[in-house]
mmCIF file of C-alpha atoms in Angstrom:
data_model
loop_
_atom_site.group_PDB
_atom_site.id
_atom_site.type_symbol
_atom_site.label_atom_id
_atom_site.label_comp_id
_atom_site.label_asym_id
_atom_site.label_seq_id
_atom_site.Cartn_x
_atom_site.Cartn_y
_atom_site.Cartn_z
ATOM 1 C CA LEU E 7 4.530 -15.736 82.811
ATOM 2 C CA GLN E 8 3.658 -19.018 84.530
ATOM 3 C CA GLY E 9 1.093 -19.815 81.817
ATOM 4 C CA VAL E 10 3.654 -19.128 79.110
ATOM 5 C CA ILE E 11 6.156 -21.479 80.696
ATOM 6 C CA LYS E 12 3.615 -24.302 80.654
ATOM 7 C CA GLU E 13 3.115 -23.763 76.928
ATOM 8 C CA VAL E 14 6.754 -23.368 75.846
ATOM 9 C CA ASP E 15 6.910 -26.961 74.560
ATOM 10 C CA VAL E 16 3.520 -27.028 72.846
ATOM 11 C CA CYS E 17 3.661 -28.648 69.402
ATOM 12 C CA ASP E 18 2.141 -27.149 66.282
ATOM 13 C CA SER E 19 0.207 -29.101 63.645
ATOM 14 C CA ASN E 20 3.530 -30.456 62.304
ATOM 15 C CA ASN E 21 4.519 -31.744 65.770
ATOM 16 C CA ARG E 22 7.219 -29.069 66.125
ATOM 17 C CA THR E 23 7.967 -26.942 69.167
ATOM 18 C CA PRO E 24 8.987 -23.270 69.144
ATOM 19 C CA LEU E 25 12.535 -24.355 70.021
ATOM 20 C CA VAL E 26 12.695 -26.545 66.904
ATOM 21 C CA ASP E 27 11.715 -23.559 64.762
ATOM 22 C CA ALA E 28 14.252 -21.310 66.498
ATOM 23 C CA VAL E 29 17.070 -23.829 65.995
ATOM 24 C CA GLU E 30 16.194 -24.440 62.345
ATOM 25 C CA GLY E 31 15.778 -20.703 61.764
ATOM 26 C CA ILE E 32 19.261 -20.042 63.143
ATOM 27 C CA ALA E 33 17.897 -17.701 65.803
ATOM 28 C CA PRO E 34 20.201 -18.112 68.822
ATOM 29 C CA ASP E 35 18.616 -15.247 70.743
ATOM 30 C CA CYS E 36 15.237 -16.981 70.477
ATOM 31 C CA VAL E 37 16.860 -20.300 71.429
ATOM 32 C CA GLN E 38 18.312 -18.717 74.559
ATOM 33 C CA PHE E 39 14.971 -17.088 75.437
ATOM 34 C CA LEU E 40 13.092 -20.390 75.073
ATOM 35 C CA LEU E 41 15.704 -22.331 77.043
ATOM 36 C CA ASN E 42 15.500 -19.733 79.814
ATOM 37 C CA LEU E 43 11.751 -20.405 79.929
ATOM 38 C CA GLY E 44 12.436 -24.103 80.348
ATOM 39 C CA ALA E 45 12.038 -25.406 76.794
ATOM 40 C CA SER E 46 12.968 -29.048 76.405
ATOM 41 C CA VAL E 47 15.967 -29.949 74.237
ATOM 42 C CA SER E 48 14.788 -33.561 73.878
ATOM 43 C CA TYR E 49 13.109 -33.160 70.457
ATOM 44 C CA ILE E 50 14.130 -35.850 67.954
ATOM 45 C CA PHE E 51 13.643 -35.241 64.226
ATOM 46 C CA PRO E 52 12.143 -38.039 62.084
ATOM 47 C CA SER E 53 15.682 -38.716 60.798
ATOM 48 C CA GLY E 54 16.777 -39.436 64.359
ATOM 49 C CA HIS E 55 18.915 -36.343 64.802
ATOM 50 C CA THR E 56 18.653 -34.008 67.750
ATOM 51 C CA LEU E 57 18.406 -30.241 67.991
ATOM 52 C CA ALA E 58 22.159 -30.178 68.615
ATOM 53 C CA HIS E 59 22.728 -32.150 65.389
ATOM 54 C CA GLN E 60 20.620 -29.539 63.576
ATOM 55 C CA ALA E 61 22.720 -26.710 65.006
ATOM 56 C CA VAL E 62 25.860 -28.490 63.735
ATOM 57 C CA TYR E 63 24.313 -28.966 60.271
ATOM 58 C CA ASN E 64 23.457 -25.238 60.273
ATOM 59 C CA GLY E 65 26.983 -24.264 61.334
ATOM 60 C CA ASP E 66 25.388 -22.393 64.255
ATOM 61 C CA LEU E 67 27.963 -22.696 67.022
ATOM 62 C CA ARG E 68 26.221 -20.258 69.370
ATOM 63 C CA THR E 69 23.018 -22.307 69.304
ATOM 64 C CA LEU E 70 25.029 -25.512 69.675
ATOM 65 C CA GLU E 71 26.700 -24.148 72.797
ATOM 66 C CA LEU E 72 23.329 -23.138 74.265
ATOM 67 C CA LEU E 73 21.802 -26.534 73.531
ATOM 68 C CA LEU E 74 24.767 -28.453 74.930
ATOM 69 C CA SER E 75 24.586 -26.483 78.176
ATOM 70 C CA HIS E 76 21.012 -27.786 78.608
ATOM 71 C CA SER E 77 21.595 -31.353 77.364
ATOM 72 C CA SER E 78 22.169 -34.604 79.182
ATOM 73 C CA PRO E 79 25.253 -36.717 78.394
ATOM 74 C CA GLU E 80 22.999 -39.108 76.460
ATOM 75 C CA GLN E 81 21.735 -36.258 74.273
ATOM 76 C CA ILE E 82 25.282 -35.044 73.660
ATOM 77 C CA ASP E 83 26.395 -38.541 72.627
ATOM 78 C CA ALA E 84 23.305 -39.193 70.471
ATOM 79 C CA VAL E 85 23.763 -40.904 67.119
ATOM 80 C CA ASP E 86 21.224 -40.338 64.339
ATOM 81 C CA ARG E 87 19.908 -43.045 61.997
ATOM 82 C CA ASP E 88 22.836 -42.472 59.627
ATOM 83 C CA GLY E 89 25.370 -42.990 62.413
ATOM 84 C CA ASN E 90 26.243 -39.291 62.733
ATOM 85 C CA THR E 91 27.333 -37.853 66.062
ATOM 86 C CA LEU E 92 27.768 -34.167 66.826
ATOM 87 C CA LEU E 93 31.271 -34.494 65.395
ATOM 88 C CA VAL E 94 29.883 -35.218 61.919
#
């Protein structure tokens, strides 16, 4: 499992991590699994929004809660390029 943990944040050819795909796919069980393995929540989309912003856009409150429990205050207060906070 140690080798898996080192690879949990590996990016694919589109510069996306498994956690990005799990958040966008509205798969909270996968999100929790990846976070438990140490996945980073620091991914920023080209639009400037965070994974937590994406969970809000998806209406996925379970994933949002999981992400917030692993986020720094700066990530929680993040503003995207359009000026949106998590309280869009």
